[in-house]
Short mmCIF file of C-alpha atoms in Angstrom, two decimals:
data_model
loop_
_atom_site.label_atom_id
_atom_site.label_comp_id
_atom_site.label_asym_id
_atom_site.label_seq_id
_atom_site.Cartn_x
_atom_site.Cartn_y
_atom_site.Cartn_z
CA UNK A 1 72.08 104.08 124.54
CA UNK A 2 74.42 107.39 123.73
CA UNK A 3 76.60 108.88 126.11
CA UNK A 4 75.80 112.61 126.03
CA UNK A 5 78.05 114.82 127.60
CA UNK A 6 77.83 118.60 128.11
CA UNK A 7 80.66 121.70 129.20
CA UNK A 8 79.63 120.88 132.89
CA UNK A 9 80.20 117.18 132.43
CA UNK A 10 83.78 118.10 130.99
CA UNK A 11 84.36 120.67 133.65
CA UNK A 12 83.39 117.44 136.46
CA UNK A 13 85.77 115.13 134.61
CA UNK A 14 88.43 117.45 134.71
CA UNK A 15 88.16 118.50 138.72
CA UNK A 16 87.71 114.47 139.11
CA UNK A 17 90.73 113.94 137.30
CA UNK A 18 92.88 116.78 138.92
CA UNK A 19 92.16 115.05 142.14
CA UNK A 20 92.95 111.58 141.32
CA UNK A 21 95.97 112.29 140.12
CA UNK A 22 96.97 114.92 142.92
CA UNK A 23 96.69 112.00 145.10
CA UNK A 24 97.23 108.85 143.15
CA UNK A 25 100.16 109.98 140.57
CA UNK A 26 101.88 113.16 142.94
CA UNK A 27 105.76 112.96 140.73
CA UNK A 28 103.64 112.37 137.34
CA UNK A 29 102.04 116.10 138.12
CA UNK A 30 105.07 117.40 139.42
CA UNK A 31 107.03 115.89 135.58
CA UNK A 32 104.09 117.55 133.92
CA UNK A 33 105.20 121.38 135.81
CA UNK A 34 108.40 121.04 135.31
CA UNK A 35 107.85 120.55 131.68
CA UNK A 36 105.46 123.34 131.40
CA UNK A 37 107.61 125.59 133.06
CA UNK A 38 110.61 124.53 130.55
CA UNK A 39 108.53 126.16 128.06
CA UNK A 40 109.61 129.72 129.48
CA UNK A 41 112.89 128.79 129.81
CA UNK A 42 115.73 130.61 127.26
CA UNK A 43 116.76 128.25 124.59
CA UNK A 44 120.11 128.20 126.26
CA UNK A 45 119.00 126.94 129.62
CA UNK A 46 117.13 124.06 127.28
CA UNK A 47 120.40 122.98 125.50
CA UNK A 48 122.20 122.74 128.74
CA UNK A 49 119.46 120.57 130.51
CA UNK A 50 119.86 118.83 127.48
CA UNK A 51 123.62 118.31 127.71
CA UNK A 52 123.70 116.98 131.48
CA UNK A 53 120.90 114.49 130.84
CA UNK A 54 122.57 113.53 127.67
CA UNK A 55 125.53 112.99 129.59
CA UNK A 56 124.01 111.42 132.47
CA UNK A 57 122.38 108.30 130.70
CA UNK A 58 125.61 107.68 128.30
CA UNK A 59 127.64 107.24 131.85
CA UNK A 60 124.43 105.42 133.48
CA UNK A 61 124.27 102.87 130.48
CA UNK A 62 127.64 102.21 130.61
CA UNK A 63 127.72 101.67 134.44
CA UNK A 64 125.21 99.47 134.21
CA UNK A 65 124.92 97.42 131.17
CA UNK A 66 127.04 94.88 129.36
CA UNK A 67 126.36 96.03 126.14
CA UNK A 68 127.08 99.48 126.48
CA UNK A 69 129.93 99.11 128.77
CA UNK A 70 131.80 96.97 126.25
CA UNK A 71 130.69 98.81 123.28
CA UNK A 72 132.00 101.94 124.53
CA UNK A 73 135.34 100.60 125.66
CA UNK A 74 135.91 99.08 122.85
CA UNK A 75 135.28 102.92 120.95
CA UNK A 76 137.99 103.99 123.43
CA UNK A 77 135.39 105.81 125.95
CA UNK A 78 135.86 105.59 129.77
CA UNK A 79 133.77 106.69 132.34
CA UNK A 80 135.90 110.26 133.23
CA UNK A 81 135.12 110.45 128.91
CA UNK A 82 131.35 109.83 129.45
CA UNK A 83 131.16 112.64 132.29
CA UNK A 84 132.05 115.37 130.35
CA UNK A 85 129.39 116.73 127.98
CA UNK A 86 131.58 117.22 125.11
CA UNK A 87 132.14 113.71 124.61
CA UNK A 88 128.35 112.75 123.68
CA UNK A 89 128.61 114.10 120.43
CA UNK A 90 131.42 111.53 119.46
CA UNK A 91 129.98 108.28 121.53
CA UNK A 92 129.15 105.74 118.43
CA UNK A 93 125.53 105.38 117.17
CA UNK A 94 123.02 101.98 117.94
CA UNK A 95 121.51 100.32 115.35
CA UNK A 96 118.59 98.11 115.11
CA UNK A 97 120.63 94.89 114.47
CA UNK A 98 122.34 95.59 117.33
CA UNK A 99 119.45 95.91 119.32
CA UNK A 100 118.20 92.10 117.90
CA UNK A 101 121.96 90.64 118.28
CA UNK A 102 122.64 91.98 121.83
CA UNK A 103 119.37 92.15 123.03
CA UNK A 104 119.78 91.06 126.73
CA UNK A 105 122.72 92.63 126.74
CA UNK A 106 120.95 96.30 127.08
CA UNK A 107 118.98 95.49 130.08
CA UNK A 108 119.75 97.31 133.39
CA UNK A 109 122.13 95.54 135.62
CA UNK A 110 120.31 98.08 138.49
CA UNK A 111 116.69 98.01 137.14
CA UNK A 112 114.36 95.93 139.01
CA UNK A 113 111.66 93.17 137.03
CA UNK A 114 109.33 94.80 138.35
CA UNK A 115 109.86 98.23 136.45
CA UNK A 116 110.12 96.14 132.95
CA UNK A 117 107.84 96.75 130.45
CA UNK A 118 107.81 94.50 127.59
CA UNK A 119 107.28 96.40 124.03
CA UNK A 120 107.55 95.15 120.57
CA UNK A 121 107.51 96.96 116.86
CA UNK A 122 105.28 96.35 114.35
CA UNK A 123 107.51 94.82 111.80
CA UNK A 124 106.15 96.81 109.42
CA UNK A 125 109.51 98.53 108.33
CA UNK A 126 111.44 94.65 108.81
CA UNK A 127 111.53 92.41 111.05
CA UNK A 128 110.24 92.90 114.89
CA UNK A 129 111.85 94.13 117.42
CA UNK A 130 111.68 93.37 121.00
CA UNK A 131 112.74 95.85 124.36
CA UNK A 132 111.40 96.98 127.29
CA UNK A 133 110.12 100.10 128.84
CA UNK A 134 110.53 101.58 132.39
CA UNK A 135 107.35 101.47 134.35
CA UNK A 136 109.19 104.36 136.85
CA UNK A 137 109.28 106.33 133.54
CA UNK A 138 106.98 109.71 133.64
CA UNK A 139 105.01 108.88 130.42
CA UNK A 140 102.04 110.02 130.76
CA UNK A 141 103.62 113.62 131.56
CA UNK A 142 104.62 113.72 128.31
CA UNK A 143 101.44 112.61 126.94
CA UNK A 144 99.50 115.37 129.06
CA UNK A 145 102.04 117.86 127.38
CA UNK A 146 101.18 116.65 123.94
CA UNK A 147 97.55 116.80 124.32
CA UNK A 148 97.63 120.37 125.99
CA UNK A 149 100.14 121.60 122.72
CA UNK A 150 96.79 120.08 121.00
CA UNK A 151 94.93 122.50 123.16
CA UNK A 152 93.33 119.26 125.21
CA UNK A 153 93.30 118.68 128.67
CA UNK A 154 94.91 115.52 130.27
CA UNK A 155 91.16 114.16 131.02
CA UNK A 156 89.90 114.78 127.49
CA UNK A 157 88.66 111.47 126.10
CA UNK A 158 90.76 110.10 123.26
CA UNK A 159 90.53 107.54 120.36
CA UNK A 160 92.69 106.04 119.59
CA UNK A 161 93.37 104.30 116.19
CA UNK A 162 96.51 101.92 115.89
CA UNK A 163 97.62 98.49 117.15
CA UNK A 164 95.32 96.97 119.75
CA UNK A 165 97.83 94.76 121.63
CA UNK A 166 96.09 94.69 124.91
CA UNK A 167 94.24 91.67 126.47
CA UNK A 168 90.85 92.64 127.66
CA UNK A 169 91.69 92.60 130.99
CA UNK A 170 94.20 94.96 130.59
CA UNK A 171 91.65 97.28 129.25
CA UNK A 172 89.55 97.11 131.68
CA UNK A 173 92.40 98.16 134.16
CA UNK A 174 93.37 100.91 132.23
CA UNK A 175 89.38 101.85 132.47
CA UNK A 176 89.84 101.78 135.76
CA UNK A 177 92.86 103.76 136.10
CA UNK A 178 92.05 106.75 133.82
CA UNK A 179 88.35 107.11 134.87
CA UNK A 180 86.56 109.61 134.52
CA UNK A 181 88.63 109.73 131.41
CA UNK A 182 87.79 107.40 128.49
CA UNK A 183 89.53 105.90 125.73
CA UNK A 184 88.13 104.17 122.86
CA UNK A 185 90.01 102.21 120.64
CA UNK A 186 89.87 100.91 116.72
CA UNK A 187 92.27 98.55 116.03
CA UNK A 188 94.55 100.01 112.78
CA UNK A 189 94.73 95.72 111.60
CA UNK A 190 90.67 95.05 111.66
CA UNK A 191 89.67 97.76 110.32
CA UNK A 192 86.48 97.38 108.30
CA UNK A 193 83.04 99.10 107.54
CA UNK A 194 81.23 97.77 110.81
CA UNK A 195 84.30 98.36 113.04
CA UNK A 196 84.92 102.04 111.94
CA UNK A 197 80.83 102.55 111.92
CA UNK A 198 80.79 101.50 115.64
CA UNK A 199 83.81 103.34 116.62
CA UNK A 200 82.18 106.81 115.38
CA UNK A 201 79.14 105.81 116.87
CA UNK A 202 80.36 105.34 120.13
CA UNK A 203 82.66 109.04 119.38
CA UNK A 204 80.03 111.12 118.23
CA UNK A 205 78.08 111.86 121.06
CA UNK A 206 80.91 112.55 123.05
CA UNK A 207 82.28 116.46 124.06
CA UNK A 208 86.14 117.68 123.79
CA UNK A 209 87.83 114.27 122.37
CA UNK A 210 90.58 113.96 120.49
CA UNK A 211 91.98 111.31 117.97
CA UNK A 212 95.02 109.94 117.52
CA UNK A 213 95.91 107.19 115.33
CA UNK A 214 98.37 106.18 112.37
CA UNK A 215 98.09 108.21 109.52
CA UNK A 216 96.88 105.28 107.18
CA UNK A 217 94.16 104.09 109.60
CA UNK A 218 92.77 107.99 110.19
CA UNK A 219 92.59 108.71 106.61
CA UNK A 220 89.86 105.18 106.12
CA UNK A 221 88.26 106.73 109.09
CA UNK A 222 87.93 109.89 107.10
CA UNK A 223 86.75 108.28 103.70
CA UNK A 224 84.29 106.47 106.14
CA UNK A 225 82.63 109.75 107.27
CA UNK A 226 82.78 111.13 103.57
CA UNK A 227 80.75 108.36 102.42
CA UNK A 228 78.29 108.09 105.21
CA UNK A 229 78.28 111.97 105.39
CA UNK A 230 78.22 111.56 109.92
CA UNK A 231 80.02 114.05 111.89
CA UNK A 232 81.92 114.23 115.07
CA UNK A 233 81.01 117.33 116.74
CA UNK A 234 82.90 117.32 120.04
CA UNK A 235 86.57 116.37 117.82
CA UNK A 236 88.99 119.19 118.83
CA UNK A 237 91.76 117.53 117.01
CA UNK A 238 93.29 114.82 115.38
CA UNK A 239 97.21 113.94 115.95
CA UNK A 240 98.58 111.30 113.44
CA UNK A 241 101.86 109.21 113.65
CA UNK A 242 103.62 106.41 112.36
CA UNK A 243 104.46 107.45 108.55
CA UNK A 244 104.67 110.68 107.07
CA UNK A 245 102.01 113.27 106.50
CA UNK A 246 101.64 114.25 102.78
CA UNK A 247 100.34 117.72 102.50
CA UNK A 248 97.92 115.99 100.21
CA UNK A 249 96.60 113.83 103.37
CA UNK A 250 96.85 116.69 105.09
CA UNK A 251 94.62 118.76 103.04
CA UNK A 252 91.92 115.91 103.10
CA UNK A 253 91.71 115.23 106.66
CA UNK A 254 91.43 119.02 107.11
CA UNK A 255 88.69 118.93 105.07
CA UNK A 256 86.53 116.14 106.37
CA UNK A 257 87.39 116.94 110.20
CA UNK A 258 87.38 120.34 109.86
CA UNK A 259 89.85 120.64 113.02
CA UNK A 260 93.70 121.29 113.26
CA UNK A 261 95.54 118.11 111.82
CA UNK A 262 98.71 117.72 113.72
CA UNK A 263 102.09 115.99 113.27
CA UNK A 264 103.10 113.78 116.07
CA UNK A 265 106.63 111.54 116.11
CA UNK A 266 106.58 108.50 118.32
CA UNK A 267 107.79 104.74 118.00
CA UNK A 268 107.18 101.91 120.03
CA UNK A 269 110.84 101.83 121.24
CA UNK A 270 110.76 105.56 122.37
CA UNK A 271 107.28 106.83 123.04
CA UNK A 272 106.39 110.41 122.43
CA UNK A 273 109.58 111.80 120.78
CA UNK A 274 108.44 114.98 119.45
CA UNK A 275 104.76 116.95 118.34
CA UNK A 276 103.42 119.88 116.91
CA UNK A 277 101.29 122.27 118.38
CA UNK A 278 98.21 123.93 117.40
CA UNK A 279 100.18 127.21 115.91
CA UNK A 280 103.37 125.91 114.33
CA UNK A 281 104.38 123.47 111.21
CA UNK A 282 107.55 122.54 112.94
CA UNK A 283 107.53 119.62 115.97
CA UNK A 284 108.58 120.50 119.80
CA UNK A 285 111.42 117.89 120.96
CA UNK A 286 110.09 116.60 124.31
CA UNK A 287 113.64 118.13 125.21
CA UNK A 288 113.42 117.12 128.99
CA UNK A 289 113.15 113.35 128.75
CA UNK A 290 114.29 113.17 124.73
CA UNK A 291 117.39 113.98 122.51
CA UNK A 292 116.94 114.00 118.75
CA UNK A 293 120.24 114.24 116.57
CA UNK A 294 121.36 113.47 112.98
CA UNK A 295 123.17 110.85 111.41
CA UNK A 296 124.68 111.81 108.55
CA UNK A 297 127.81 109.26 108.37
CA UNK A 298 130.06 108.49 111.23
CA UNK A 299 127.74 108.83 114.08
CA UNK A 300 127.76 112.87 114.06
CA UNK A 301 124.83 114.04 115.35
CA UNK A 302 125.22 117.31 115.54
CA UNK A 303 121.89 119.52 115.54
CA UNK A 304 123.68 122.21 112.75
CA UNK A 305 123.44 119.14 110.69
CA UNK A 306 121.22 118.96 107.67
CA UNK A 307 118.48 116.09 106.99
CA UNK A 308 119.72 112.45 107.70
CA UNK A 309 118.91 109.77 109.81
CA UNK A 310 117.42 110.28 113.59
CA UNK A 311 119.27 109.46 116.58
CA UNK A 312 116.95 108.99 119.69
CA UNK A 313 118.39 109.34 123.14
CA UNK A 314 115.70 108.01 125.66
CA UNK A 315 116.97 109.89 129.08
CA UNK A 316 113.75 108.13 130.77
CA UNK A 317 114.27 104.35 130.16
CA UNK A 318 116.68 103.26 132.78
CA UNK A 319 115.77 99.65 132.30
CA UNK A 320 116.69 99.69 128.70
CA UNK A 321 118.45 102.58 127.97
CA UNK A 322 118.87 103.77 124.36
CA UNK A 323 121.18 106.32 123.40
CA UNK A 324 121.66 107.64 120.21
CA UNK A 325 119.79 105.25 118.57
CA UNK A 326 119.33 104.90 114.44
CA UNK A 327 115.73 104.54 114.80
CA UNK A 328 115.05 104.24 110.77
CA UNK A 329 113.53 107.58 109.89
CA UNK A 330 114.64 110.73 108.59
CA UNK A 331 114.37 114.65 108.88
CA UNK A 332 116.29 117.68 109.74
CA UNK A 333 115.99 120.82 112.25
CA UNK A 334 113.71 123.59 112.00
CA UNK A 335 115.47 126.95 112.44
CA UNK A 336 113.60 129.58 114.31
CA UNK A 337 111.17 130.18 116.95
CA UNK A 338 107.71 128.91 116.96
CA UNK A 339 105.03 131.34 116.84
CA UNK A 340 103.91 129.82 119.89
CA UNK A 341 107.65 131.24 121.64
CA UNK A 342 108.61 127.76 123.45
CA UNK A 343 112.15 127.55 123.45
CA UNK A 344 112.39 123.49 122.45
CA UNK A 345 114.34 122.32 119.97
CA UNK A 346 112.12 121.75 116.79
CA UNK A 347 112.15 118.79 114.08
CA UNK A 348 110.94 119.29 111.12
CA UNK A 349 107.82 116.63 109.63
CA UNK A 350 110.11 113.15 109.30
CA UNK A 351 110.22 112.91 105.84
CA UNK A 352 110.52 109.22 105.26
CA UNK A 353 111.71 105.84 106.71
CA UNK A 354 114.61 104.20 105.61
CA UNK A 355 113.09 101.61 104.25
CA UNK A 356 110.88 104.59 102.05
CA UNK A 357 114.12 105.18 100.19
CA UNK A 358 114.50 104.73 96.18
CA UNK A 359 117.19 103.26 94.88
CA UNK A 360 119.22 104.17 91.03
CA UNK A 361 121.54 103.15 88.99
CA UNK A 362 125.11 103.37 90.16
CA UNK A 363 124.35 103.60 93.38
CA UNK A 364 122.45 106.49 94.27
CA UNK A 365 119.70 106.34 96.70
CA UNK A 366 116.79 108.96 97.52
CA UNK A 367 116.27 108.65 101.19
CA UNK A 368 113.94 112.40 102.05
CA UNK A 369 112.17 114.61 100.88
CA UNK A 370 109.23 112.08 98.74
CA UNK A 371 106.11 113.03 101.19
CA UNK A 372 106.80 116.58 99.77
CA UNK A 373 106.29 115.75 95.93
CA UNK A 374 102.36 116.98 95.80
CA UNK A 375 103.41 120.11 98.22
CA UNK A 376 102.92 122.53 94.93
CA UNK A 377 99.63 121.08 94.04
CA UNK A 378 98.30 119.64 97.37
CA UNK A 379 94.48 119.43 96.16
CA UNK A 380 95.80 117.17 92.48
CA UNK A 381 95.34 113.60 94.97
CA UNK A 382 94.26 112.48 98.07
CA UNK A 383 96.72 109.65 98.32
CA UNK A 384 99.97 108.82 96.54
CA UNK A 385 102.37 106.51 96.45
CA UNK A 386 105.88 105.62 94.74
CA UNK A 387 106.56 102.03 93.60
CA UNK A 388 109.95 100.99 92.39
CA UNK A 389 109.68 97.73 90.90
CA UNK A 390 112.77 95.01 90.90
CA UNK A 391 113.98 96.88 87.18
CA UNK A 392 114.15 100.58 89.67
CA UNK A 393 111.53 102.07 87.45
CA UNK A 394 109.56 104.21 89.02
CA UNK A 395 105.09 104.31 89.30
CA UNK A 396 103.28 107.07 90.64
CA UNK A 397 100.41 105.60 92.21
CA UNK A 398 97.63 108.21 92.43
CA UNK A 399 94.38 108.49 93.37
CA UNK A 400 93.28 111.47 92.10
CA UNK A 401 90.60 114.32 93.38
CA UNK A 402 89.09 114.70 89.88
CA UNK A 403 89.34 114.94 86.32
CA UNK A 404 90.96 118.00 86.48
CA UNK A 405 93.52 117.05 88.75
CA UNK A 406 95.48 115.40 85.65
CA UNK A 407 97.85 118.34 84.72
CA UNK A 408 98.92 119.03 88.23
CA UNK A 409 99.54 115.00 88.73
CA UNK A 410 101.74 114.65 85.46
CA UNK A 411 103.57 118.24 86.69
CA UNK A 412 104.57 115.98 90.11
CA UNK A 413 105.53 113.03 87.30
CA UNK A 414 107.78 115.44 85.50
CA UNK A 415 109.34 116.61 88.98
CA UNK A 416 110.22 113.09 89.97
CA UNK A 417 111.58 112.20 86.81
CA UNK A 418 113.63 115.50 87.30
CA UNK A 419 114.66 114.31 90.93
CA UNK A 420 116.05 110.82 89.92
CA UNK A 421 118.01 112.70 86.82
CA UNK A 422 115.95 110.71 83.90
CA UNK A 423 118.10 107.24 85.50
CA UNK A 424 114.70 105.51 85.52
CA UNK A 425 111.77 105.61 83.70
CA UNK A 426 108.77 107.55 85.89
CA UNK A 427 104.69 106.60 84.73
CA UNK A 428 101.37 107.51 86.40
CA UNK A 429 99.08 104.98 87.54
CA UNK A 430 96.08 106.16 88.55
CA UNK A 431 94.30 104.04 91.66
CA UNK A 432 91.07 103.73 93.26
CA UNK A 433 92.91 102.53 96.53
CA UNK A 434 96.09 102.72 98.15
CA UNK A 435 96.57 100.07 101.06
CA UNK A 436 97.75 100.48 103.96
CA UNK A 437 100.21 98.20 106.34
CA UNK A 438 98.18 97.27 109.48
CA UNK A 439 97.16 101.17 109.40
CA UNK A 440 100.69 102.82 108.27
CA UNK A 441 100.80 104.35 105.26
CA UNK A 442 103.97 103.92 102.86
CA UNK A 443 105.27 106.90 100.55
CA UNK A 444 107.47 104.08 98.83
CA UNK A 445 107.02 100.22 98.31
CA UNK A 446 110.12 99.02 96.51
CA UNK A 447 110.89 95.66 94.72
CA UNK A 448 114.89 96.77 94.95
CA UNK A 449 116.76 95.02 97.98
CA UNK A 450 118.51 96.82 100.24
CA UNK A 451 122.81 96.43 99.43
#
């Protein structure tokens, strides 16, 4: 049987859900007014929030973990050095090995089992990670900030498409929890014709949802509904993470949706990093609970700093604390204001992983900048990829809108073989299908080992 539901049903869901959490989750509401009323802050009164709680969880993790505590001494830092602001710039940068080597070692002498939180990674990128979150940590505040920059309410239903990993009883908790509110899930690994048919059916009958999902897994949702030609009426918008956002993919889901397409950057180590809101290109830094810098060599992460690595500073996790972490993916700042006038720090779209880097002769490697090769002819493909076999030449994989897309898709050719300097050779292949890795898409997929 559908689940109709009209304005007055979403009005009732969202005075149900007010009250709930009024009563059930009081410092969650609270988190969620404070950030809104960050928003009309000046940028300057931002950037010195930013500074104390960067400050604050450098001295924290050292007081209170062996890893960090030895780390830092042994980078000459004390805890009169970790108290003043200045120094945070200079502290040295975590890596993912270090995270997998000294694993234990980051855990909260202070922090309570019961606030741990196990999470994992994917693997996708390498090879899994394990860590845990802080169940004291105001999450979902920053998730009800996220949906309202996606002009959604906190109790607007949600699918979601990505990694199920869930047993069913935790489901039916989280059911229980978020009720009135509901959240339907496709899992981004079992994704196949009768799976995505049943999650649309069970969408499209509801009122004000939004998706979010990887950006691989929402773009075989959207060559579902092209080829079945159904509709979801009540989608407001679709948010995407995981891998970069091609304006090609862009332009497609735009199309088939027809609803704003946003950017969102999240991992499972740090949840909700940074997002984009309904009138800007650029993505918001969660500024009151996150710090994003750049590693360019040397562990500067300095925001004046051009496009290199991302440093994540968690100032939430106090069971597992991360600070200025190497988290494997690349962009740069966005100068300016929004035109939506918040005052947060932007980032601009991540351009690539680490791991989506290219790799010449004599060294050179191509690290940014890749998802932006189709940005001059954005309707030539609706997916592309780069291989780079074991010899480091170079394959365009395409799959192209039509016939006449040719020209435009051999003028992206010529521009990567113009990028790389002519050091490898650069062909077209043209593709009916471009998989995707348990619903993450890949700019690059490389034969060449990392040095």
């Amino acid at each position: 049987m559908g689940n109709f539901y009209t304005k007055a049903d979403a009005s009732f869901k969202h005075s149900v859900f007010e009250f709930k959490t009024s009563l059930l989750q009081p410092t969650i509401k609270r988190v969620a007014s404070q950030m809104l009323a960050l928003e009309s802050a000046s940028a300057a009164e931002v950037k010195s929030l930013q500074e104390r709680n960067c400050s604050a969880i450098a001295l924290y993790a050292f007081q209170n973990t062996n890893f960090y505590e030895d780390y830092y001494r042994s980078h000459g830092f004390s805890t009169s050095d970790l108290a003043d602001p200045e120094a945070f710039p200079e502290l040295p940068v975590i890596t993912k090995n270090q995270l997998r080597e000294h694993n234990k070692s980051f855990i909260s002498r202070s922090a309570s089992r019961r606030r741990w939180l196990p999470s994992r990674t994917g693997g996708s990128t390498g090879e899994p990670l394990e860590l845990l979150h802080d169940k004291d940590a105001p999450t979902a505040a920053l998730w009800w900030t996220v949906y309202r920059w996606a002009g959604a309410r906190p109790s607007s239903d949600v699918g979601f498409i990505q990694r199920e990993r869930r047993e069913r009883g935790q489901r039916w908790a989280e059911t229980i929890q978020w009720w009135p509110t509901r959240r339907f899930f496709l899992d981004s690994r079992m994704m196949t014709a009768h799976s995505i048919s049943q999650f649309v059916k069970t969408l499209r009958h509801n009122q004000n949802f939004i998706i979010i999902g990887y950006v691989g897994a929402v773009l075989e949702l959207a060559d579902h509904l092209q080829r079945t030609g159904e509709q979801l009426p009540g989608l407001q918008s679709v948010s995407v993470t995981a891998a970069p956002l091609d304006a090609a993919s862009r332009a497609q889901l735009e199309h088939v949706f027809n609803v704003p397409v946003l950017n969102q950057y999240r991992s499972a180590e740090v949840p909700w990093i940074a997002a984009q809101c309904r009138l800007g290109s650029n993505l918001h830094i969660l500024a009151s609970h996150r710090h994003v810098g750049i590693n360019q060599s040397g562990g500067s992460s300095k925001p004046a700093e051009p496009s290199g690595n991302l440093l994540i500073t968690d100032f939430a996790n106090r069971v597992f604390p991360l600070v200025k972490y190497d988290i494997g993916d690349t962009s740069s700042f966005a100068e300016g204001t929004c035109p939506c006038g918040s005052p947060l720090p932007m980032l601009r779209p991540v351009d690539g992983r680490v791991t989506d880097t290219l790799r010449l002769p004599g060294g050179r490697a191509i690290t940014g900048g890749l998802t932006g090769l189709f940005n001059k002819y954005p309707h030539a493909v609706r997916q592309f990829q780069i291989f780079q076999g074991a010899d480091r030449s170079l394959t365009l994989r395409c799959i192209a809108t039509n016939a006449a897309a040719l020209p435009d898709i051999e003028r992206a050719r010529a521009d990567l073989a113009s990028l790389v300097e002519g050091l490898v050779p650069v062909s077209v292949q043209l593709v009916d299908t471009i998989p995707h890795d348990r619903g993450k898409s890949r700019i690059v997929q490389t034969e060449v080992p990392r040095s």
